[in-house]
């Protein structure tokens, strides 16, 4: 699963941008904890980070379906790609 893809990913830049925003937001939440902010405020921000991560994951799944799965069908290796997708989904949704 760690091999590089040789086809275009339509949403790659948007996914990377979303993850960069999540990274910055998470650093801010950590600073809130370090500075002793109120627990409800920190929990609210953690929920926002989780929602942002879920949004990035949803976009990544869309990208995978529209690009990787379609490419796999065209090249006859859809069973492998579907097995990898199922493993990833099972890891993400527990």
Backbone atoms as SQL, in Angstrom:
CREATE TABLE atoms (id INTEGER PRIMARY KEY, chain TEXT, resi INTEGER, resn TEXT, atom TEXT, x REAL, y REAL, z REAL);
INSERT INTO atoms VALUES
  (1, 'A', 1, 'UNK', 'N', 0.796, -1.197, 0.000),
  (2, 'A', 1, 'UNK', 'CA', 0.000, 0.000, 0.000),
  (3, 'A', 1, 'UNK', 'C', 0.840, 1.263, 0.000),
  (4, 'A', 2, 'UNK', 'N', 2.106, 1.166, 0.249),
  (5, 'A', 2, 'UNK', 'CA', 2.935, 2.361, 0.335),
  (6, 'A', 2, 'UNK', 'C', 3.560, 2.740, -1.002),
  (7, 'A', 3, 'UNK', 'N', 3.204, 2.069, -2.065),
  (8, 'A', 3, 'UNK', 'CA', 3.790, 2.406, -3.360),
  (9, 'A', 3, 'UNK', 'C', 3.181, 3.690, -3.900),
  (10, 'A', 4, 'UNK', 'N', 3.946, 4.374, -4.755),
  (11, 'A', 4, 'UNK', 'CA', 3.476, 5.624, -5.329),
  (12, 'A', 4, 'UNK', 'C', 2.519, 5.331, -6.476),
  (13, 'A', 5, 'UNK', 'N', 1.579, 6.244, -6.667),
  (14, 'A', 5, 'UNK', 'CA', 0.614, 6.109, -7.754),
  (15, 'A', 5, 'UNK', 'C', 1.159, 6.802, -8.988),
  (16, 'A', 6, 'UNK', 'N', 0.775, 6.279, -10.141),
  (17, 'A', 6, 'UNK', 'CA', 1.225, 6.890, -11.378),
  (18, 'A', 6, 'UNK', 'C', 0.077, 7.571, -12.115),
  (19, 'A', 7, 'UNK', 'N', -0.980, 7.891, -11.376),
  (20, 'A', 7, 'UNK', 'CA', -2.089, 8.609, -11.977),
  (21, 'A', 7, 'UNK', 'C', -2.392, 9.869, -11.166),
  (22, 'A', 8, 'UNK', 'N', -3.134, 10.757, -11.777),
  (23, 'A', 8, 'UNK', 'CA', -3.420, 12.061, -11.176),
  (24, 'A', 8, 'UNK', 'C', -4.415, 11.939, -10.031),
  (25, 'A', 9, 'UNK', 'N', -4.185, 12.720, -8.997),
  (26, 'A', 9, 'UNK', 'CA', -5.116, 12.829, -7.886),
  (27, 'A', 9, 'UNK', 'C', -5.686, 14.232, -7.901),
  (28, 'A', 10, 'UNK', 'N', -6.948, 14.326, -8.244),
  (29, 'A', 10, 'UNK', 'CA', -7.629, 15.599, -8.456),
  (30, 'A', 10, 'UNK', 'C', -7.617, 16.496, -7.214),
  (31, 'A', 11, 'UNK', 'N', -7.721, 15.893, -6.027),
  (32, 'A', 11, 'UNK', 'CA', -7.885, 16.676, -4.802),
  (33, 'A', 11, 'UNK', 'C', -6.632, 16.705, -3.931),
  (34, 'A', 12, 'UNK', 'N', -5.505, 16.235, -4.430),
  (35, 'A', 12, 'UNK', 'CA', -4.291, 16.136, -3.620),
  (36, 'A', 12, 'UNK', 'C', -3.917, 17.470, -2.953),
  (37, 'A', 13, 'UNK', 'N', -3.899, 18.537, -3.716),
  (38, 'A', 13, 'UNK', 'CA', -3.504, 19.833, -3.161),
  (39, 'A', 13, 'UNK', 'C', -4.495, 20.289, -2.093),
  (40, 'A', 14, 'UNK', 'N', -5.779, 20.098, -2.333),
  (41, 'A', 14, 'UNK', 'CA', -6.794, 20.491, -1.356),
  (42, 'A', 14, 'UNK', 'C', -6.670, 19.657, -0.077),
  (43, 'A', 15, 'UNK', 'N', -6.388, 18.380, -0.207),
  (44, 'A', 15, 'UNK', 'CA', -6.203, 17.506, 0.958),
  (45, 'A', 15, 'UNK', 'C', -4.990, 17.978, 1.765),
  (46, 'A', 16, 'UNK', 'N', -3.900, 18.258, 1.086),
  (47, 'A', 16, 'UNK', 'CA', -2.687, 18.731, 1.766),
  (48, 'A', 16, 'UNK', 'C', -2.957, 20.051, 2.483),
  (49, 'A', 17, 'UNK', 'N', -3.689, 20.958, 1.835),
  (50, 'A', 17, 'UNK', 'CA', -4.028, 22.236, 2.467),
  (51, 'A', 17, 'UNK', 'C', -4.893, 22.038, 3.705),
  (52, 'A', 18, 'UNK', 'N', -5.860, 21.133, 3.620),
  (53, 'A', 18, 'UNK', 'CA', -6.712, 20.850, 4.775),
  (54, 'A', 18, 'UNK', 'C', -5.893, 20.272, 5.927),
  (55, 'A', 19, 'UNK', 'N', -4.985, 19.364, 5.612),
  (56, 'A', 19, 'UNK', 'CA', -4.160, 18.760, 6.661),
  (57, 'A', 19, 'UNK', 'C', -3.229, 19.790, 7.297),
  (58, 'A', 20, 'UNK', 'N', -2.742, 20.729, 6.508),
  (59, 'A', 20, 'UNK', 'CA', -1.897, 21.791, 7.059),
  (60, 'A', 20, 'UNK', 'C', -2.702, 22.664, 8.029),
  (61, 'A', 21, 'UNK', 'N', -3.959, 22.957, 7.686),
  (62, 'A', 21, 'UNK', 'CA', -4.814, 23.727, 8.577),
  (63, 'A', 21, 'UNK', 'C', -5.085, 22.954, 9.869),
  (64, 'A', 22, 'UNK', 'N', -5.325, 21.654, 9.747),
  (65, 'A', 22, 'UNK', 'CA', -5.551, 20.813, 10.928),
  (66, 'A', 22, 'UNK', 'C', -4.314, 20.842, 11.817),
  (67, 'A', 23, 'UNK', 'N', -3.153, 20.743, 11.195),
  (68, 'A', 23, 'UNK', 'CA', -1.897, 20.758, 11.943),
  (69, 'A', 23, 'UNK', 'C', -1.759, 22.059, 12.745),
  (70, 'A', 24, 'UNK', 'N', -2.040, 23.176, 12.116),
  (71, 'A', 24, 'UNK', 'CA', -1.969, 24.458, 12.801),
  (72, 'A', 24, 'UNK', 'C', -3.002, 24.571, 13.915),
  (73, 'A', 25, 'UNK', 'N', -4.199, 24.101, 13.629),
  (74, 'A', 25, 'UNK', 'CA', -5.266, 24.146, 14.626),
  (75, 'A', 25, 'UNK', 'C', -4.905, 23.274, 15.830),
  (76, 'A', 26, 'UNK', 'N', -4.347, 22.110, 15.578),
  (77, 'A', 26, 'UNK', 'CA', -3.966, 21.211, 16.663),
  (78, 'A', 26, 'UNK', 'C', -2.876, 21.836, 17.537),
  (79, 'A', 27, 'UNK', 'N', -1.930, 22.524, 16.919),
  (80, 'A', 27, 'UNK', 'CA', -0.906, 23.237, 17.700),
  (81, 'A', 27, 'UNK', 'C', -1.545, 24.287, 18.600),
  (82, 'A', 28, 'UNK', 'N', -2.553, 24.965, 18.082),
  (83, 'A', 28, 'UNK', 'CA', -3.263, 25.971, 18.881),
  (84, 'A', 28, 'UNK', 'C', -3.986, 25.330, 20.064),
  (85, 'A', 29, 'UNK', 'N', -4.582, 24.175, 19.844),
  (86, 'A', 29, 'UNK', 'CA', -5.272, 23.469, 20.919),
  (87, 'A', 29, 'UNK', 'C', -4.267, 23.032, 21.981),
  (88, 'A', 30, 'UNK', 'N', -3.116, 22.576, 21.546),
  (89, 'A', 30, 'UNK', 'CA', -2.060, 22.192, 22.497),
  (90, 'A', 30, 'UNK', 'C', -1.653, 23.396, 23.340),
  (91, 'A', 31, 'UNK', 'N', -1.511, 24.546, 22.715),
  (92, 'A', 31, 'UNK', 'CA', -1.164, 25.768, 23.442),
  (93, 'A', 31, 'UNK', 'C', -2.256, 26.137, 24.447),
  (94, 'A', 32, 'UNK', 'N', -3.506, 25.919, 24.058),
  (95, 'A', 32, 'UNK', 'CA', -4.605, 26.174, 24.988),
  (96, 'A', 32, 'UNK', 'C', -4.433, 25.327, 26.248),
  (97, 'A', 33, 'UNK', 'N', -4.090, 24.059, 26.063),
  (98, 'A', 33, 'UNK', 'CA', -3.895, 23.153, 27.202),
  (99, 'A', 33, 'UNK', 'C', -2.698, 23.592, 28.044),
  (100, 'A', 34, 'UNK', 'N', -1.610, 23.956, 27.377),
  (101, 'A', 34, 'UNK', 'CA', -0.407, 24.411, 28.093),
  (102, 'A', 34, 'UNK', 'C', -0.719, 25.653, 28.923),
  (103, 'A', 35, 'UNK', 'N', -1.525, 26.554, 28.382),
  (104, 'A', 35, 'UNK', 'CA', -1.844, 27.812, 29.051),
  (105, 'A', 35, 'UNK', 'C', -2.983, 27.696, 30.071),
  (106, 'A', 36, 'UNK', 'N', -3.492, 26.475, 30.265),
  (107, 'A', 36, 'UNK', 'CA', -4.504, 26.260, 31.286),
  (108, 'A', 36, 'UNK', 'C', -5.890, 26.762, 30.952),
  (109, 'A', 37, 'UNK', 'N', -6.226, 26.782, 29.669),
  (110, 'A', 37, 'UNK', 'CA', -7.581, 27.211, 29.275),
  (111, 'A', 37, 'UNK', 'C', -8.619, 26.246, 29.838),
  (112, 'A', 38, 'UNK', 'N', -9.840, 26.688, 29.881),
  (113, 'A', 38, 'UNK', 'CA', -10.935, 25.882, 30.418),
  (114, 'A', 38, 'UNK', 'C', -11.136, 24.600, 29.606),
  (115, 'A', 39, 'UNK', 'N', -11.403, 23.515, 30.316),
  (116, 'A', 39, 'UNK', 'CA', -11.580, 22.209, 29.669),
  (117, 'A', 39, 'UNK', 'C', -12.660, 22.212, 28.584),
  (118, 'A', 40, 'UNK', 'N', -13.838, 22.817, 28.832),
  (119, 'A', 40, 'UNK', 'CA', -14.854, 22.831, 27.769),
  (120, 'A', 40, 'UNK', 'C', -14.375, 23.528, 26.495),
  (121, 'A', 41, 'UNK', 'N', -13.580, 24.590, 26.653),
  (122, 'A', 41, 'UNK', 'CA', -13.042, 25.298, 25.484),
  (123, 'A', 41, 'UNK', 'C', -12.102, 24.387, 24.691),
  (124, 'A', 42, 'UNK', 'N', -11.261, 23.659, 25.417),
  (125, 'A', 42, 'UNK', 'CA', -10.311, 22.753, 24.762),
  (126, 'A', 42, 'UNK', 'C', -11.057, 21.607, 24.083),
  (127, 'A', 43, 'UNK', 'N', -12.058, 21.060, 24.770),
  (128, 'A', 43, 'UNK', 'CA', -12.841, 19.966, 24.180),
  (129, 'A', 43, 'UNK', 'C', -13.556, 20.418, 22.909),
  (130, 'A', 44, 'UNK', 'N', -14.065, 21.632, 22.913),
  (131, 'A', 44, 'UNK', 'CA', -14.731, 22.172, 21.731),
  (132, 'A', 44, 'UNK', 'C', -13.754, 22.253, 20.559),
  (133, 'A', 45, 'UNK', 'N', -12.538, 22.694, 20.827),
  (134, 'A', 45, 'UNK', 'CA', -11.529, 22.807, 19.777),
  (135, 'A', 45, 'UNK', 'C', -11.045, 21.430, 19.305),
  (136, 'A', 46, 'UNK', 'N', -10.951, 20.475, 20.222),
  (137, 'A', 46, 'UNK', 'CA', -10.592, 19.103, 19.825),
  (138, 'A', 46, 'UNK', 'C', -11.662, 18.545, 18.892),
  (139, 'A', 47, 'UNK', 'N', -12.934, 18.805, 19.214),
  (140, 'A', 47, 'UNK', 'CA', -14.023, 18.361, 18.333),
  (141, 'A', 47, 'UNK', 'C', -13.897, 18.995, 16.950),
  (142, 'A', 48, 'UNK', 'N', -13.497, 20.262, 16.888),
  (143, 'A', 48, 'UNK', 'CA', -13.314, 20.946, 15.604),
  (144, 'A', 48, 'UNK', 'C', -12.179, 20.313, 14.807),
  (145, 'A', 49, 'UNK', 'N', -11.097, 19.930, 15.494),
  (146, 'A', 49, 'UNK', 'CA', -9.981, 19.262, 14.826),
  (147, 'A', 49, 'UNK', 'C', -10.433, 17.907, 14.280),
  (148, 'A', 50, 'UNK', 'N', -11.188, 17.161, 15.083),
  (149, 'A', 50, 'UNK', 'CA', -11.677, 15.861, 14.618),
  (150, 'A', 50, 'UNK', 'C', -12.574, 16.014, 13.390),
  (151, 'A', 51, 'UNK', 'N', -13.450, 17.011, 13.418),
  (152, 'A', 51, 'UNK', 'CA', -14.333, 17.253, 12.274),
  (153, 'A', 51, 'UNK', 'C', -13.518, 17.616, 11.029),
  (154, 'A', 52, 'UNK', 'N', -12.500, 18.437, 11.201),
  (155, 'A', 52, 'UNK', 'CA', -11.647, 18.820, 10.073),
  (156, 'A', 52, 'UNK', 'C', -10.893, 17.607, 9.523),
  (157, 'A', 53, 'UNK', 'N', -10.416, 16.733, 10.409),
  (158, 'A', 53, 'UNK', 'CA', -9.749, 15.510, 9.959),
  (159, 'A', 53, 'UNK', 'C', -10.718, 14.607, 9.208),
  (160, 'A', 54, 'UNK', 'N', -11.938, 14.491, 9.718),
  (161, 'A', 54, 'UNK', 'CA', -12.952, 13.694, 9.025),
  (162, 'A', 54, 'UNK', 'C', -13.229, 14.257, 7.632),
  (163, 'A', 55, 'UNK', 'N', -13.255, 15.582, 7.518),
  (164, 'A', 55, 'UNK', 'CA', -13.468, 16.207, 6.209),
  (165, 'A', 55, 'UNK', 'C', -12.331, 15.893, 5.244),
  (166, 'A', 56, 'UNK', 'N', -11.098, 15.925, 5.752),
  (167, 'A', 56, 'UNK', 'CA', -9.945, 15.577, 4.914),
  (168, 'A', 56, 'UNK', 'C', -10.008, 14.108, 4.505),
  (169, 'A', 57, 'UNK', 'N', -10.392, 13.251, 5.436),
  (170, 'A', 57, 'UNK', 'CA', -10.496, 11.825, 5.134),
  (171, 'A', 57, 'UNK', 'C', -11.582, 11.563, 4.097),
  (172, 'A', 58, 'UNK', 'N', -12.699, 12.275, 4.208),
  (173, 'A', 58, 'UNK', 'CA', -13.785, 12.117, 3.241),
  (174, 'A', 58, 'UNK', 'C', -13.335, 12.542, 1.847),
  (175, 'A', 59, 'UNK', 'N', -12.603, 13.639, 1.772),
  (176, 'A', 59, 'UNK', 'CA', -12.099, 14.101, 0.480),
  (177, 'A', 59, 'UNK', 'C', -11.067, 13.121, -0.084),
  (178, 'A', 60, 'UNK', 'N', -10.232, 12.568, 0.786),
  (179, 'A', 60, 'UNK', 'CA', -9.257, 11.571, 0.354),
  (180, 'A', 60, 'UNK', 'C', -9.954, 10.323, -0.179),
  (181, 'A', 61, 'UNK', 'N', -11.013, 9.891, 0.489),
  (182, 'A', 61, 'UNK', 'CA', -11.776, 8.739, 0.010),
  (183, 'A', 61, 'UNK', 'C', -12.400, 9.033, -1.349),
  (184, 'A', 62, 'UNK', 'N', -12.949, 10.231, -1.503),
  (185, 'A', 62, 'UNK', 'CA', -13.528, 10.634, -2.792),
  (186, 'A', 62, 'UNK', 'C', -12.455, 10.585, -3.883),
  (187, 'A', 63, 'UNK', 'N', -11.283, 11.125, -3.575),
  (188, 'A', 63, 'UNK', 'CA', -10.172, 11.125, -4.521),
  (189, 'A', 63, 'UNK', 'C', -9.786, 9.687, -4.879),
  (190, 'A', 64, 'UNK', 'N', -9.725, 8.837, -3.871),
  (191, 'A', 64, 'UNK', 'CA', -9.352, 7.438, -4.100),
  (192, 'A', 64, 'UNK', 'C', -10.372, 6.744, -4.997),
  (193, 'A', 65, 'UNK', 'N', -11.640, 6.945, -4.711),
  (194, 'A', 65, 'UNK', 'CA', -12.681, 6.306, -5.520),
  (195, 'A', 65, 'UNK', 'C', -12.663, 6.812, -6.957),
  (196, 'A', 66, 'UNK', 'N', -12.541, 8.127, -7.117),
  (197, 'A', 66, 'UNK', 'CA', -12.592, 8.715, -8.453),
  (198, 'A', 66, 'UNK', 'C', -11.339, 8.440, -9.280),
  (199, 'A', 67, 'UNK', 'N', -10.216, 8.198, -8.612),
  (200, 'A', 67, 'UNK', 'CA', -8.966, 8.033, -9.345),
  (201, 'A', 67, 'UNK', 'C', -8.395, 6.618, -9.232),
  (202, 'A', 68, 'UNK', 'N', -8.067, 6.193, -8.038),
  (203, 'A', 68, 'UNK', 'CA', -7.396, 4.905, -7.851),
  (204, 'A', 68, 'UNK', 'C', -8.284, 3.727, -8.248),
  (205, 'A', 69, 'UNK', 'N', -9.523, 3.751, -7.790),
  (206, 'A', 69, 'UNK', 'CA', -10.415, 2.630, -8.090),
  (207, 'A', 69, 'UNK', 'C', -10.734, 2.586, -9.580),
  (208, 'A', 70, 'UNK', 'N', -11.013, 3.743, -10.162),
  (209, 'A', 70, 'UNK', 'CA', -11.294, 3.791, -11.603),
  (210, 'A', 70, 'UNK', 'C', -10.074, 3.319, -12.392),
  (211, 'A', 71, 'UNK', 'N', -8.884, 3.775, -12.002),
  (212, 'A', 71, 'UNK', 'CA', -7.651, 3.342, -12.665),
  (213, 'A', 71, 'UNK', 'C', -7.456, 1.833, -12.523),
  (214, 'A', 72, 'UNK', 'N', -7.756, 1.300, -11.352),
  (215, 'A', 72, 'UNK', 'CA', -7.601, -0.141, -11.116),
  (216, 'A', 72, 'UNK', 'C', -8.536, -0.945, -12.011),
  (217, 'A', 73, 'UNK', 'N', -9.749, -0.470, -12.188),
  (218, 'A', 73, 'UNK', 'CA', -10.706, -1.169, -13.053),
  (219, 'A', 73, 'UNK', 'C', -10.187, -1.178, -14.490),
  (220, 'A', 74, 'UNK', 'N', -9.630, -0.052, -14.924),
  (221, 'A', 74, 'UNK', 'CA', -9.104, 0.028, -16.292),
  (222, 'A', 74, 'UNK', 'C', -7.883, -0.876, -16.494),
  (223, 'A', 75, 'UNK', 'N', -7.145, -1.147, -15.419),
  (224, 'A', 75, 'UNK', 'CA', -5.942, -1.968, -15.529),
  (225, 'A', 75, 'UNK', 'C', -6.115, -3.388, -14.994),
  (226, 'A', 76, 'UNK', 'N', -7.327, -3.742, -14.612),
  (227, 'A', 76, 'UNK', 'CA', -7.618, -5.116, -14.230),
  (228, 'A', 76, 'UNK', 'C', -7.133, -5.536, -12.856),
  (229, 'A', 77, 'UNK', 'N', -6.827, -4.598, -11.976),
  (230, 'A', 77, 'UNK', 'CA', -6.398, -4.996, -10.633),
  (231, 'A', 77, 'UNK', 'C', -7.332, -4.445, -9.568),
  (232, 'A', 78, 'UNK', 'N', -8.636, -4.458, -9.905),
  (233, 'A', 78, 'UNK', 'CA', -9.619, -3.908, -8.976),
  (234, 'A', 78, 'UNK', 'C', -9.739, -4.703, -7.677),
  (235, 'A', 79, 'UNK', 'N', -9.496, -6.010, -7.721),
  (236, 'A', 79, 'UNK', 'CA', -9.595, -6.814, -6.497),
  (237, 'A', 79, 'UNK', 'C', -8.584, -6.352, -5.450),
  (238, 'A', 80, 'UNK', 'N', -7.363, -6.100, -5.872),
  (239, 'A', 80, 'UNK', 'CA', -6.319, -5.639, -4.950),
  (240, 'A', 80, 'UNK', 'C', -6.659, -4.268, -4.378),
  (241, 'A', 81, 'UNK', 'N', -7.094, -3.355, -5.229),
  (242, 'A', 81, 'UNK', 'CA', -7.408, -1.996, -4.779),
  (243, 'A', 81, 'UNK', 'C', -8.606, -2.007, -3.837),
  (244, 'A', 82, 'UNK', 'N', -9.600, -2.821, -4.125),
  (245, 'A', 82, 'UNK', 'CA', -10.765, -2.912, -3.248),
  (246, 'A', 82, 'UNK', 'C', -10.375, -3.532, -1.910),
  (247, 'A', 83, 'UNK', 'N', -9.517, -4.539, -1.923),
  (248, 'A', 83, 'UNK', 'CA', -9.043, -5.136, -0.664),
  (249, 'A', 83, 'UNK', 'C', -8.279, -4.102, 0.164),
  (250, 'A', 84, 'UNK', 'N', -7.426, -3.317, -0.475),
  (251, 'A', 84, 'UNK', 'CA', -6.683, -2.261, 0.228),
  (252, 'A', 84, 'UNK', 'C', -7.632, -1.201, 0.779),
  (253, 'A', 85, 'UNK', 'N', -8.641, -0.832, -0.007),
  (254, 'A', 85, 'UNK', 'CA', -9.619, 0.154, 0.436),
  (255, 'A', 85, 'UNK', 'C', -10.396, -0.370, 1.637),
  (256, 'A', 86, 'UNK', 'N', -10.820, -1.615, 1.573),
  (257, 'A', 86, 'UNK', 'CA', -11.541, -2.208, 2.711),
  (258, 'A', 86, 'UNK', 'C', -10.685, -2.232, 3.963),
  (259, 'A', 87, 'UNK', 'N', -9.411, -2.562, 3.837),
  (260, 'A', 87, 'UNK', 'CA', -8.508, -2.569, 4.992),
  (261, 'A', 87, 'UNK', 'C', -8.370, -1.158, 5.568),
  (262, 'A', 88, 'UNK', 'N', -8.244, -0.161, 4.703),
  (263, 'A', 88, 'UNK', 'CA', -8.122, 1.220, 5.158),
  (264, 'A', 88, 'UNK', 'C', -9.395, 1.677, 5.860),
  (265, 'A', 89, 'UNK', 'N', -10.548, 1.360, 5.285),
  (266, 'A', 89, 'UNK', 'CA', -11.815, 1.738, 5.900),
  (267, 'A', 89, 'UNK', 'C', -11.978, 1.054, 7.253),
  (268, 'A', 90, 'UNK', 'N', -11.621, -0.224, 7.333),
  (269, 'A', 90, 'UNK', 'CA', -11.718, -0.941, 8.602),
  (270, 'A', 90, 'UNK', 'C', -10.793, -0.337, 9.668),
  (271, 'A', 91, 'UNK', 'N', -9.654, 0.178, 9.262),
  (272, 'A', 91, 'UNK', 'CA', -8.756, 0.828, 10.209),
  (273, 'A', 91, 'UNK', 'C', -9.303, 2.184, 10.635),
  (274, 'A', 92, 'UNK', 'N', -9.935, 2.903, 9.719),
  (275, 'A', 92, 'UNK', 'CA', -10.422, 4.241, 9.996),
  (276, 'A', 92, 'UNK', 'C', -11.701, 4.208, 10.827),
  (277, 'A', 93, 'UNK', 'N', -12.609, 3.319, 10.456),
  (278, 'A', 93, 'UNK', 'CA', -13.905, 3.222, 11.141),
  (279, 'A', 93, 'UNK', 'C', -13.879, 1.958, 11.999),
  (280, 'A', 94, 'UNK', 'N', -13.757, 2.156, 13.294),
  (281, 'A', 94, 'UNK', 'CA', -13.714, 1.004, 14.207),
  (282, 'A', 94, 'UNK', 'C', -14.915, 0.963, 15.081);
